[in-house]
PDB file of C-alpha atoms in Angstrom:
ATOM      1  CA  MET A   1      97.124  54.963  93.059  1.00 87.00           C
ATOM      2  CA  LEU A   2      94.748  52.319  92.183  1.00 93.00           C
ATOM      3  CA  LEU A   3      93.076  52.722  95.644  1.00 96.00           C
ATOM      4  CA  VAL A   4      93.035  56.593  95.169  1.00 96.00           C
ATOM      5  CA  TYR A   5      91.122  56.320  91.962  1.00 97.00           C
ATOM      6  CA  ALA A   6      88.628  53.801  93.520  1.00 98.00           C
ATOM      7  CA  ILE A   7      87.991  55.810  96.364  1.00 98.00           C
ATOM      8  CA  LEU A   8      87.509  59.100  94.374  1.00 98.00           C
ATOM      9  CA  GLY A   9      85.247  56.829  92.067  1.00 98.00           C
ATOM     10  CA  ALA A  10      83.148  55.682  95.360  1.00 98.00           C
ATOM     11  CA  LEU A  11      82.870  59.322  96.753  1.00 98.00           C
ATOM     12  CA  PHE A  12      81.665  60.530  93.217  1.00 98.00           C
ATOM     13  CA  GLY A  13      79.225  57.521  93.009  1.00 98.00           C
ATOM     14  CA  PHE A  14      77.826  58.397  96.538  1.00 98.00           C
ATOM     15  CA  VAL A  15      77.263  61.941  95.539  1.00 98.00           C
ATOM     16  CA  LEU A  16      75.796  60.887  92.285  1.00 98.00           C
ATOM     17  CA  SER A  17      73.325  58.592  94.245  1.00 98.00           C
ATOM     18  CA  ARG A  18      72.328  60.806  96.735  1.00 98.00           C
ATOM     19  CA  SER A  19      71.691  63.950  95.137  1.00 98.00           C
ATOM     20  CA  GLY A  20      69.373  62.447  92.333  1.00 98.00           C
ATOM     21  CA  ALA A  21      71.735  62.572  89.333  1.00 98.00           C
ATOM     22  CA  ALA A  22      71.718  58.674  89.389  1.00 98.00           C
ATOM     23  CA  ASP A  23      67.614  58.660  89.811  1.00 98.00           C
ATOM     24  CA  TYR A  24      65.255  58.178  87.132  1.00 98.00           C
ATOM     25  CA  ASP A  25      62.593  60.434  88.408  1.00 98.00           C
ATOM     26  CA  PHE A  26      65.073  63.462  89.086  1.00 98.00           C
ATOM     27  CA  ILE A  27      66.187  63.091  85.564  1.00 98.00           C
ATOM     28  CA  GLN A  28      62.557  63.088  84.103  1.00 98.00           C
ATOM     29  CA  GLY A  29      62.074  66.005  86.146  1.00 98.00           C
ATOM     30  CA  MET A  30      65.025  67.896  84.766  1.00 98.00           C
ATOM     31  CA  PHE A  31      63.914  67.296  81.064  1.00 98.00           C
ATOM     32  CA  LEU A  32      60.065  67.979  81.879  1.00 98.00           C
ATOM     33  CA  LEU A  33      61.717  71.465  83.261  1.00 98.00           C
ATOM     34  CA  THR A  34      59.716  70.550  86.709  1.00 98.00           C
ATOM     35  CA  ASN A  35      62.688  69.754  88.861  1.00 98.00           C
ATOM     36  CA  PHE A  36      65.444  72.285  89.313  1.00 98.00           C
ATOM     37  CA  GLN A  37      67.915  69.851  91.357  1.00 98.00           C
ATOM     38  CA  LEU A  38      70.087  68.770  88.293  1.00 98.00           C
ATOM     39  CA  TYR A  39      70.363  72.209  86.883  1.00 98.00           C
ATOM     40  CA  GLY A  40      71.646  73.499  90.580  1.00 98.00           C
ATOM     41  CA  ILE A  41      74.051  70.531  90.701  1.00 98.00           C
ATOM     42  CA  ILE A  42      75.666  70.988  87.073  1.00 98.00           C
ATOM     43  CA  GLY A  43      75.578  74.679  87.495  1.00 98.00           C
ATOM     44  CA  VAL A  44      77.229  74.945  90.843  1.00 98.00           C
ATOM     45  CA  ALA A  45      79.707  72.232  89.926  1.00 98.00           C
ATOM     46  CA  VAL A  46      80.769  74.062  86.662  1.00 98.00           C
ATOM     47  CA  ALA A  47      80.722  77.290  88.409  1.00 98.00           C
ATOM     48  CA  LEU A  48      83.108  75.943  91.019  1.00 98.00           C
ATOM     49  CA  THR A  49      85.312  73.747  88.672  1.00 98.00           C
ATOM     50  CA  ALA A  50      85.850  76.621  86.295  1.00 98.00           C
ATOM     51  CA  PRO A  51      87.815  78.700  88.371  1.00 98.00           C
ATOM     52  CA  GLY A  52      89.687  75.606  90.246  1.00 98.00           C
ATOM     53  CA  ILE A  53      91.001  74.517  86.879  1.00 98.00           C
ATOM     54  CA  LEU A  54      92.076  78.330  86.022  1.00 97.00           C
ATOM     55  CA  LEU A  55      94.208  78.251  89.577  1.00 97.00           C
ATOM     56  CA  ILE A  56      95.727  74.823  88.916  1.00 97.00           C
ATOM     57  CA  LYS A  57      96.608  75.809  85.213  1.00 96.00           C
ATOM     58  CA  ARG A  58      98.051  78.774  86.609  1.00 96.00           C
ATOM     59  CA  TYR A  59      99.996  76.977  89.577  1.00 96.00           C
ATOM     60  CA  GLY A  60     101.050  74.791  86.489  1.00 94.00           C
ATOM     61  CA  ARG A  61     101.931  71.665  88.543  1.00 96.00           C
ATOM     62  CA  THR A  62     100.544  68.798  90.129  1.00 95.00           C
ATOM     63  CA  ALA A  63     100.426  67.827  93.753  1.00 94.00           C
ATOM     64  CA  THR A  64     103.615  65.776  92.939  1.00 93.00           C
ATOM     65  CA  GLY A  65     105.229  68.256  90.745  1.00 94.00           C
ATOM     66  CA  ALA A  66     104.510  67.077  87.404  1.00 95.00           C
ATOM     67  CA  PRO A  67     103.471  69.748  84.811  1.00 96.00           C
ATOM     68  CA  ILE A  68      99.716  69.748  84.452  1.00 96.00           C
ATOM     69  CA  VAL A  69      98.645  68.588  80.886  1.00 92.00           C
ATOM     70  CA  ILE A  70      95.168  68.831  79.819  1.00 94.00           C
ATOM     71  CA  GLU A  71      94.470  67.235  76.570  1.00 91.00           C
ATOM     72  CA  LEU A  72      91.697  69.298  74.606  1.00 94.00           C
ATOM     73  CA  LYS A  73      88.784  67.539  72.941  1.00 95.00           C
ATOM     74  CA  PRO A  74      88.721  67.908  69.233  1.00 96.00           C
ATOM     75  CA  LEU A  75      85.615  69.718  67.196  1.00 97.00           C
ATOM     76  CA  HIS A  76      83.760  67.415  64.763  1.00 97.00           C
ATOM     77  CA  ARG A  77      80.131  66.717  63.810  1.00 97.00           C
ATOM     78  CA  GLY A  78      80.245  63.910  66.083  1.00 98.00           C
ATOM     79  CA  ASN A  79      79.959  66.396  68.974  1.00 98.00           C
ATOM     80  CA  LEU A  80      76.599  67.159  67.890  1.00 98.00           C
ATOM     81  CA  VAL A  81      75.259  63.912  66.324  1.00 98.00           C
ATOM     82  CA  GLY A  82      76.504  61.880  69.204  1.00 98.00           C
ATOM     83  CA  GLY A  83      75.254  64.280  71.646  1.00 98.00           C
ATOM     84  CA  VAL A  84      71.907  63.963  70.380  1.00 98.00           C
ATOM     85  CA  LEU A  85      71.890  60.260  70.194  1.00 98.00           C
ATOM     86  CA  PHE A  86      73.242  60.139  73.943  1.00 98.00           C
ATOM     87  CA  GLY A  87      70.556  62.701  74.900  1.00 98.00           C
ATOM     88  CA  VAL A  88      67.779  60.269  73.888  1.00 98.00           C
ATOM     89  CA  GLY A  89      69.625  57.551  75.446  1.00 98.00           C
ATOM     90  CA  TRP A  90      69.788  59.521  78.674  1.00 98.00           C
ATOM     91  CA  ALA A  91      65.859  60.450  78.593  1.00 98.00           C
ATOM     92  CA  ILE A  92      65.006  56.900  77.985  1.00 98.00           C
ATOM     93  CA  THR A  93      67.136  55.263  80.743  1.00 98.00           C
ATOM     94  CA  GLY A  94      67.186  58.161  83.013  1.00 98.00           C
ATOM     95  CA  MET A  95      70.860  57.432  83.392  1.00 98.00           C
ATOM     96  CA  CYS A  96      74.156  58.966  81.962  1.00 97.00           C
ATOM     97  CA  PRO A  97      77.131  56.668  81.782  1.00 98.00           C
ATOM     98  CA  GLY A  98      78.447  57.348  85.450  1.00 98.00           C
ATOM     99  CA  PRO A  99      74.833  56.675  87.045  1.00 98.00           C
ATOM    100  CA  ILE A 100      74.502  53.426  84.988  1.00 98.00           C
ATOM    101  CA  LEU A 101      77.426  52.072  87.312  1.00 98.00           C
ATOM    102  CA  VAL A 102      75.939  53.908  90.332  1.00 98.00           C
ATOM    103  CA  ASN A 103      72.459  52.335  89.796  1.00 98.00           C
ATOM    104  CA  ILE A 104      74.049  48.838  89.458  1.00 98.00           C
ATOM    105  CA  GLY A 105      75.599  49.542  92.877  1.00 98.00           C
ATOM    106  CA  GLU A 106      72.455  50.422  94.383  1.00 98.00           C
ATOM    107  CA  GLY A 107      70.783  46.959  93.474  1.00 98.00           C
ATOM    108  CA  LYS A 108      68.414  48.359  90.493  1.00 98.00           C
ATOM    109  CA  VAL A 109      68.569  45.405  88.303  1.00 98.00           C
ATOM    110  CA  TYR A 110      67.535  47.098  84.948  1.00 98.00           C
ATOM    111  CA  ALA A 111      70.745  49.036  84.953  1.00 98.00           C
ATOM    112  CA  ILE A 112      72.644  46.083  84.052  1.00 98.00           C
ATOM    113  CA  ALA A 113      70.729  45.972  80.719  1.00 98.00           C
ATOM    114  CA  ALA A 114      71.826  49.514  80.293  1.00 98.00           C
ATOM    115  CA  LEU A 115      75.307  48.717  80.941  1.00 98.00           C
ATOM    116  CA  ALA A 116      75.231  45.802  78.765  1.00 98.00           C
ATOM    117  CA  GLY A 117      73.901  48.103  75.852  1.00 98.00           C
ATOM    118  CA  ALA A 118      76.339  51.020  76.447  1.00 98.00           C
ATOM    119  CA  LEU A 119      79.200  48.574  76.229  1.00 98.00           C
ATOM    120  CA  ILE A 120      78.117  46.927  73.238  1.00 98.00           C
ATOM    121  CA  GLY A 121      77.204  50.440  71.700  1.00 98.00           C
ATOM    122  CA  ALA A 122      80.825  51.842  72.336  1.00 97.00           C
ATOM    123  CA  GLY A 123      82.103  48.393  70.812  1.00 97.00           C
ATOM    124  CA  LEU A 124      79.901  49.056  67.820  1.00 97.00           C
ATOM    125  CA  PHE A 125      81.260  52.729  67.438  1.00 97.00           C
ATOM    126  CA  GLY A 126      85.077  51.777  67.895  1.00 96.00           C
ATOM    127  CA  VAL A 127      84.588  48.969  65.014  1.00 95.00           C
ATOM    128  CA  SER A 128      82.721  51.458  62.591  1.00 96.00           C
ATOM    129  CA  TYR A 129      85.172  54.402  63.487  1.00 96.00           C
ATOM    130  CA  PRO A 130      87.056  53.981  59.902  1.00 95.00           C
ATOM    131  CA  ARG A 131      83.543  54.346  58.154  1.00 96.00           C
ATOM    132  CA  LEU A 132      82.359  57.135  60.204  1.00 97.00           C
ATOM    133  CA  ALA A 133      85.271  59.192  60.092  1.00 96.00           C
ATOM    134  CA  ARG A 134      84.638  60.864  56.824  1.00 96.00           C
ATOM    135  CA  PRO A 135      80.876  61.734  56.977  1.00 96.00           C
ATOM    136  CA  LEU A 136      81.564  63.129  60.493  1.00 96.00           C
ATOM    137  CA  GLY A 137      84.651  64.676  60.074  1.00 96.00           C
ATOM    138  CA  LEU A 138      86.320  62.821  63.131  1.00 96.00           C
ATOM    139  CA  PRO A 139      89.860  63.016  63.745  1.00 94.00           C
ATOM    140  CA  PRO A 140      92.402  60.452  62.857  1.00 93.00           C
ATOM    141  CA  LEU A 141      91.808  57.022  64.494  1.00 91.00           C
ATOM    142  CA  ALA A 142      94.892  57.162  66.689  1.00 88.00           C
ATOM    143  CA  ARG A 143      93.417  60.462  68.421  1.00 89.00           C
ATOM    144  CA  GLY A 144      89.717  59.421  68.682  1.00 90.00           C
ATOM    145  CA  THR A 145      86.749  61.714  69.321  1.00 91.00           C
ATOM    146  CA  GLY A 146      88.202  62.762  72.703  1.00 84.00           C
ATOM    147  CA  ASP A 147      88.608  61.458  75.911  1.00 77.00           C
ATOM    148  CA  GLY A 148      86.012  61.682  78.526  1.00 66.00           C
TER     149      GLY A 148
ATOM    150  CA  MET B   1      62.105  65.386  97.050  1.00 90.00           C
ATOM    151  CA  THR B   2      62.769  61.888  97.696  1.00 97.00           C
ATOM    152  CA  LEU B   3      64.951  59.288  95.688  1.00 98.00           C
ATOM    153  CA  ILE B   4      63.634  55.746  94.185  1.00 98.00           C
ATOM    154  CA  LEU B   5      66.100  54.337  96.411  1.00 98.00           C
ATOM    155  CA  ASN B   6      64.330  53.598  99.785  1.00 96.00           C
ATOM    156  CA  ASP B   7      62.726  57.025  99.618  1.00 97.00           C
ATOM    157  CA  VAL B   8      65.922  58.890 101.077  1.00 97.00           C
ATOM    158  CA  LEU B   9      65.670  62.308 100.857  1.00 98.00           C
ATOM    159  CA  ALA B  10      67.965  63.969  98.344  1.00 98.00           C
ATOM    160  CA  ILE B  11      70.970  66.141  99.562  1.00 98.00           C
ATOM    161  CA  HIS B  12      70.880  69.875  98.546  1.00 98.00           C
ATOM    162  CA  TRP B  13      71.907  70.690  94.867  1.00 98.00           C
ATOM    163  CA  ALA B  14      74.569  73.127  96.073  1.00 98.00           C
ATOM    164  CA  ILE B  15      76.418  70.495  98.339  1.00 98.00           C
ATOM    165  CA  ALA B  16      76.303  67.993  95.512  1.00 98.00           C
ATOM    166  CA  GLY B  17      77.553  70.399  92.886  1.00 98.00           C
ATOM    167  CA  ALA B  18      80.421  71.560  95.350  1.00 98.00           C
ATOM    168  CA  ALA B  19      81.486  68.131  96.077  1.00 98.00           C
ATOM    169  CA  ILE B  20      81.498  67.161  92.456  1.00 98.00           C
ATOM    170  CA  ALA B  21      83.645  70.121  91.873  1.00 98.00           C
ATOM    171  CA  ALA B  22      85.924  69.062  94.591  1.00 98.00           C
ATOM    172  CA  ILE B  23      86.526  65.397  93.379  1.00 98.00           C
ATOM    173  CA  THR B  24      87.138  66.710  89.859  1.00 98.00           C
ATOM    174  CA  LEU B  25      89.705  69.165  90.843  1.00 98.00           C
ATOM    175  CA  VAL B  26      91.279  66.717  93.125  1.00 98.00           C
ATOM    176  CA  LEU B  27      91.357  64.204  90.285  1.00 97.00           C
ATOM    177  CA  LEU B  28      93.123  66.667  88.065  1.00 97.00           C
ATOM    178  CA  PHE B  29      95.750  68.208  90.967  1.00 97.00           C
ATOM    179  CA  VAL B  30      96.859  64.895  92.266  1.00 95.00           C
ATOM    180  CA  SER B  31      96.667  62.709  89.187  1.00 92.00           C
ATOM    181  CA  ASN B  32      96.715  65.029  85.941  1.00 95.00           C
ATOM    182  CA  ARG B  33      93.473  63.575  84.734  1.00 95.00           C
ATOM    183  CA  ARG B  34      90.610  65.237  83.014  1.00 95.00           C
ATOM    184  CA  LEU B  35      87.200  63.943  84.522  1.00 96.00           C
ATOM    185  CA  GLY B  36      85.346  61.710  81.995  1.00 95.00           C
ATOM    186  CA  ILE B  37      83.710  58.473  82.499  1.00 96.00           C
ATOM    187  CA  SER B  38      82.189  57.212  78.996  1.00 96.00           C
ATOM    188  CA  THR B  39      85.689  56.637  77.761  1.00 94.00           C
ATOM    189  CA  GLY B  40      85.464  53.801  80.393  1.00 95.00           C
ATOM    190  CA  PHE B  41      83.274  51.999  78.212  1.00 96.00           C
ATOM    191  CA  GLU B  42      86.095  51.882  75.428  1.00 95.00           C
ATOM    192  CA  ASP B  43      88.464  50.713  78.181  1.00 95.00           C
ATOM    193  CA  VAL B  44      86.052  47.862  78.870  1.00 95.00           C
ATOM    194  CA  CYS B  45      85.804  47.132  75.238  1.00 95.00           C
ATOM    195  CA  SER B  46      89.632  47.213  74.907  1.00 94.00           C
ATOM    196  CA  LEU B  47      89.847  44.214  77.195  1.00 94.00           C
ATOM    197  CA  VAL B  48      88.119  41.948  74.920  1.00 94.00           C
ATOM    198  CA  LEU B  49      87.842  43.556  71.308  1.00 93.00           C
ATOM    199  CA  ASP B  50      90.905  43.457  69.221  1.00 90.00           C
ATOM    200  CA  ALA B  51      89.945  46.414  66.825  1.00 92.00           C
ATOM    201  CA  GLU B  52      92.451  48.912  66.015  1.00 92.00           C
ATOM    202  CA  TYR B  53      90.484  51.762  67.709  1.00 93.00           C
ATOM    203  CA  PHE B  54      90.717  49.958  71.009  1.00 93.00           C
ATOM    204  CA  ARG B  55      94.411  49.884  71.076  1.00 92.00           C
ATOM    205  CA  ARG B  56      94.929  53.788  70.914  1.00 89.00           C
ATOM    206  CA  ALA B  57      97.471  55.097  73.307  1.00 84.00           C
ATOM    207  CA  SER B  58      94.885  57.275  75.025  1.00 79.00           C
ATOM    208  CA  VAL B  59      92.718  54.163  75.626  1.00 85.00           C
ATOM    209  CA  LEU B  60      95.614  52.087  76.971  1.00 85.00           C
ATOM    210  CA  SER B  61      97.086  54.904  79.094  1.00 85.00           C
ATOM    211  CA  GLY B  62      93.788  55.665  80.528  1.00 88.00           C
ATOM    212  CA  ARG B  63      92.490  52.377  81.712  1.00 91.00           C
ATOM    213  CA  GLY B  64      94.712  52.179  84.748  1.00 92.00           C
ATOM    214  CA  TRP B  65      92.727  55.194  86.310  1.00 95.00           C
ATOM    215  CA  ARG B  66      89.573  55.036  84.789  1.00 95.00           C
ATOM    216  CA  LEU B  67      88.781  51.390  85.385  1.00 96.00           C
ATOM    217  CA  PRO B  68      89.174  51.407  89.209  1.00 97.00           C
ATOM    218  CA  PHE B  69      87.297  54.666  88.926  1.00 98.00           C
ATOM    219  CA  LEU B  70      84.469  52.880  87.405  1.00 98.00           C
ATOM    220  CA  VAL B  71      84.572  49.968  90.098  1.00 98.00           C
ATOM    221  CA  GLY B  72      84.452  52.849  92.685  1.00 98.00           C
ATOM    222  CA  LEU B  73      81.234  54.171  91.187  1.00 98.00           C
ATOM    223  CA  VAL B  74      79.573  50.828  91.699  1.00 98.00           C
ATOM    224  CA  LEU B  75      80.860  50.863  95.198  1.00 98.00           C
ATOM    225  CA  GLY B  76      79.395  54.288  95.894  1.00 98.00           C
ATOM    226  CA  GLY B  77      75.956  52.988  94.839  1.00 98.00           C
ATOM    227  CA  VAL B  78      76.333  50.031  97.216  1.00 98.00           C
ATOM    228  CA  VAL B  79      77.609  52.210 100.157  1.00 98.00           C
ATOM    229  CA  SER B  80      74.573  54.617  99.426  1.00 98.00           C
ATOM    230  CA  ALA B  81      72.124  52.036  99.634  1.00 98.00           C
ATOM    231  CA  VAL B  82      73.645  50.054 102.752  1.00 98.00           C
ATOM    232  CA  LEU B  83      73.849  53.542 104.847  1.00 98.00           C
ATOM    233  CA  GLY B  84      70.310  54.563 103.266  1.00 97.00           C
ATOM    234  CA  GLY B  85      67.973  52.013 104.447  1.00 95.00           C
ATOM    235  CA  GLY B  86      69.613  48.765 103.140  1.00 97.00           C
ATOM    236  CA  TRP B  87      70.744  47.159 100.001  1.00 98.00           C
ATOM    237  CA  SER B  88      68.350  44.805  98.023  1.00 97.00           C
ATOM    238  CA  PRO B  89      67.749  44.196  94.430  1.00 98.00           C
ATOM    239  CA  THR B  90      65.007  45.939  92.956  1.00 98.00           C
ATOM    240  CA  TRP B  91      63.186  46.926  89.541  1.00 98.00           C
ATOM    241  CA  ALA B  92      61.735  49.989  91.058  1.00 98.00           C
ATOM    242  CA  LEU B  93      61.492  52.636  88.243  1.00 98.00           C
ATOM    243  CA  GLY B  94      59.559  55.596  89.714  1.00 97.00           C
ATOM    244  CA  MET B  95      57.028  57.346  87.249  1.00 97.00           C
ATOM    245  CA  PHE B  96      58.040  54.705  84.532  1.00 98.00           C
ATOM    246  CA  ASP B  97      56.117  52.301  86.714  1.00 98.00           C
ATOM    247  CA  GLN B  98      53.210  54.648  87.377  1.00 97.00           C
ATOM    248  CA  ARG B  99      53.015  55.792  83.745  1.00 97.00           C
ATOM    249  CA  ILE B 100      53.999  52.904  81.504  1.00 97.00           C
ATOM    250  CA  GLY B 101      54.003  50.207  83.864  1.00 96.00           C
ATOM    251  CA  TRP B 102      56.184  47.536  82.070  1.00 97.00           C
ATOM    252  CA  GLY B 103      57.494  44.464  83.899  1.00 97.00           C
ATOM    253  CA  PRO B 104      61.209  43.165  84.169  1.00 98.00           C
ATOM    254  CA  ALA B 105      61.119  42.100  80.314  1.00 98.00           C
ATOM    255  CA  GLY B 106      59.922  45.232  78.992  1.00 98.00           C
ATOM    256  CA  LYS B 107      62.414  47.161  81.232  1.00 98.00           C
ATOM    257  CA  VAL B 108      65.249  45.235  80.120  1.00 98.00           C
ATOM    258  CA  ALA B 109      64.650  45.765  76.715  1.00 98.00           C
ATOM    259  CA  TRP B 110      63.771  49.567  77.146  1.00 98.00           C
ATOM    260  CA  MET B 111      67.338  49.846  79.212  1.00 98.00           C
ATOM    261  CA  PHE B 112      69.317  47.883  76.485  1.00 98.00           C
ATOM    262  CA  GLY B 113      68.140  50.031  73.767  1.00 98.00           C
ATOM    263  CA  GLY B 114      68.735  53.140  75.745  1.00 98.00           C
ATOM    264  CA  GLY B 115      72.012  51.858  76.653  1.00 98.00           C
ATOM    265  CA  LEU B 116      73.058  51.255  73.185  1.00 98.00           C
ATOM    266  CA  LEU B 117      72.330  55.017  72.330  1.00 98.00           C
ATOM    267  CA  ILE B 118      74.397  56.134  75.431  1.00 98.00           C
ATOM    268  CA  GLY B 119      77.502  53.910  74.543  1.00 98.00           C
ATOM    269  CA  PHE B 120      77.479  54.681  70.927  1.00 98.00           C
ATOM    270  CA  GLY B 121      76.382  58.454  71.224  1.00 98.00           C
ATOM    271  CA  THR B 122      78.930  59.366  74.155  1.00 98.00           C
ATOM    272  CA  ARG B 123      81.619  58.038  72.018  1.00 97.00           C
ATOM    273  CA  MET B 124      80.685  59.669  68.861  1.00 98.00           C
ATOM    274  CA  ALA B 125      80.361  62.848  70.686  1.00 98.00           C
ATOM    275  CA  GLY B 126      83.519  62.254  72.371  1.00 96.00           C
ATOM    276  CA  GLY B 127      82.375  62.606  76.058  1.00 96.00           C
ATOM    277  CA  CYS B 128      79.250  62.742  78.267  1.00 96.00           C
ATOM    278  CA  THR B 129      77.917  64.697  81.055  1.00 97.00           C
ATOM    279  CA  SER B 130      80.829  64.400  83.233  1.00 97.00           C
ATOM    280  CA  GLY B 131      83.688  64.641  80.246  1.00 97.00           C
ATOM    281  CA  HIS B 132      81.778  67.634  78.307  1.00 98.00           C
ATOM    282  CA  GLY B 133      79.144  68.984  80.656  1.00 97.00           C
ATOM    283  CA  ILE B 134      81.446  69.499  83.874  1.00 98.00           C
ATOM    284  CA  PHE B 135      85.055  69.308  82.777  1.00 98.00           C
ATOM    285  CA  GLY B 136      84.611  70.624  78.975  1.00 98.00           C
ATOM    286  CA  LEU B 137      82.313  73.338  79.992  1.00 98.00           C
ATOM    287  CA  SER B 138      84.619  74.444  83.050  1.00 98.00           C
ATOM    288  CA  ASN B 139      87.347  74.564  80.986  1.00 98.00           C
ATOM    289  CA  LEU B 140      85.581  76.656  78.168  1.00 97.00           C
ATOM    290  CA  GLU B 141      85.856  74.101  75.449  1.00 97.00           C
ATOM    291  CA  LEU B 142      83.855  74.627  72.367  1.00 98.00           C
ATOM    292  CA  PRO B 143      83.242  71.016  71.532  1.00 98.00           C
ATOM    293  CA  SER B 144      81.910  70.486  75.169  1.00 98.00           C
ATOM    294  CA  LEU B 145      79.359  73.331  74.436  1.00 98.00           C
ATOM    295  CA  VAL B 146      78.324  71.888  71.250  1.00 98.00           C
ATOM    296  CA  SER B 147      77.792  68.472  72.736  1.00 98.00           C
ATOM    297  CA  THR B 148      76.163  69.791  76.003  1.00 98.00           C
ATOM    298  CA  VAL B 149      73.473  71.666  74.368  1.00 98.00           C
ATOM    299  CA  SER B 150      72.866  68.710  71.808  1.00 98.00           C
ATOM    300  CA  PHE B 151      72.439  66.041  74.569  1.00 98.00           C
ATOM    301  CA  MET B 152      70.368  68.492  76.732  1.00 98.00           C
ATOM    302  CA  VAL B 153      67.933  69.301  74.046  1.00 98.00           C
ATOM    303  CA  ALA B 154      67.678  65.857  72.584  1.00 98.00           C
ATOM    304  CA  GLY B 155      66.898  64.631  76.250  1.00 98.00           C
ATOM    305  CA  LEU B 156      64.129  67.516  76.393  1.00 98.00           C
ATOM    306  CA  VAL B 157      62.269  66.658  73.447  1.00 98.00           C
ATOM    307  CA  THR B 158      62.480  62.737  74.163  1.00 98.00           C
ATOM    308  CA  THR B 159      61.165  62.874  77.613  1.00 98.00           C
ATOM    309  CA  ASN B 160      58.428  65.455  76.752  1.00 98.00           C
ATOM    310  CA  LEU B 161      57.543  63.148  73.735  1.00 98.00           C
ATOM    311  CA  ILE B 162      57.318  60.049  76.095  1.00 98.00           C
ATOM    312  CA  TYR B 163      55.597  61.858  79.068  1.00 98.00           C
ATOM    313  CA  ARG B 164      53.573  64.643  77.570  1.00 97.00           C
ATOM    314  CA  VAL B 165      52.884  63.363  74.056  1.00 97.00           C
ATOM    315  CA  ILE B 166      52.793  59.658  74.033  1.00 95.00           C
ATOM    316  CA  VAL B 167      51.547  58.431  77.440  1.00 91.00           C
TER     317      VAL B 167
END
């Protein structure tokens, strides 16, 4: 299975690379409302994934016959506050988490600095979880803010 | 429009969107996993940090698929460059170079600062563009709608401040 995940990741990375989703100028164009590309990509992705998920849930089983389990993300104030912090970071770097890795693969040297920042940022969030849980109304630590 | 990467022409948005949907659905149907990349930062942290947060069951069980997926993302970038005019290390950053024009040291600081916000923010929000914006919205989850609106609005304000107000 390891190889399956790596291949799916590579396909995903290739599409992000070639579509502009991992391109600084396309991301700035999206936020400046001067380039439709990213809205088209996300729109089509959601419009096709939504009925796909519905069909898979109705079928109820994976390809190997195991029951489909989709763990839902919890609702908390971190969805909004964290979303805002991430949005600022996305605009600054022109990269969201997947494209950071894609840019490194493409040979963009500065993306390594973005990855270092992202790993340290995630680490800082993890160690400060007990202190942030109450003000942000986060779920118990064992559950976390949501996988994804 | 062409990419910063070797001036390659970008593929059509409808094809890219359909490909992303296909990969997301295969991941769910074949391996029962909801797409989500930012938790991969926690998976990497869990290899070196001993904090209780990084020993959660969901981190330990997700590492097995997410870490190879992340390696795949890097490989996808490599293949894209190799097939699209050749791979070579570059500092090119498109309109940042034209309008702001900082050299390597400035770019490293800029990217590191932005990266901190991405890592901290996505984990606080419980997801990023993939987990909230694609999978969560497609699965009609309210937290994903809240997060997606939040990061889109924040990005819009930030980029407009940078390129329409400051520089």
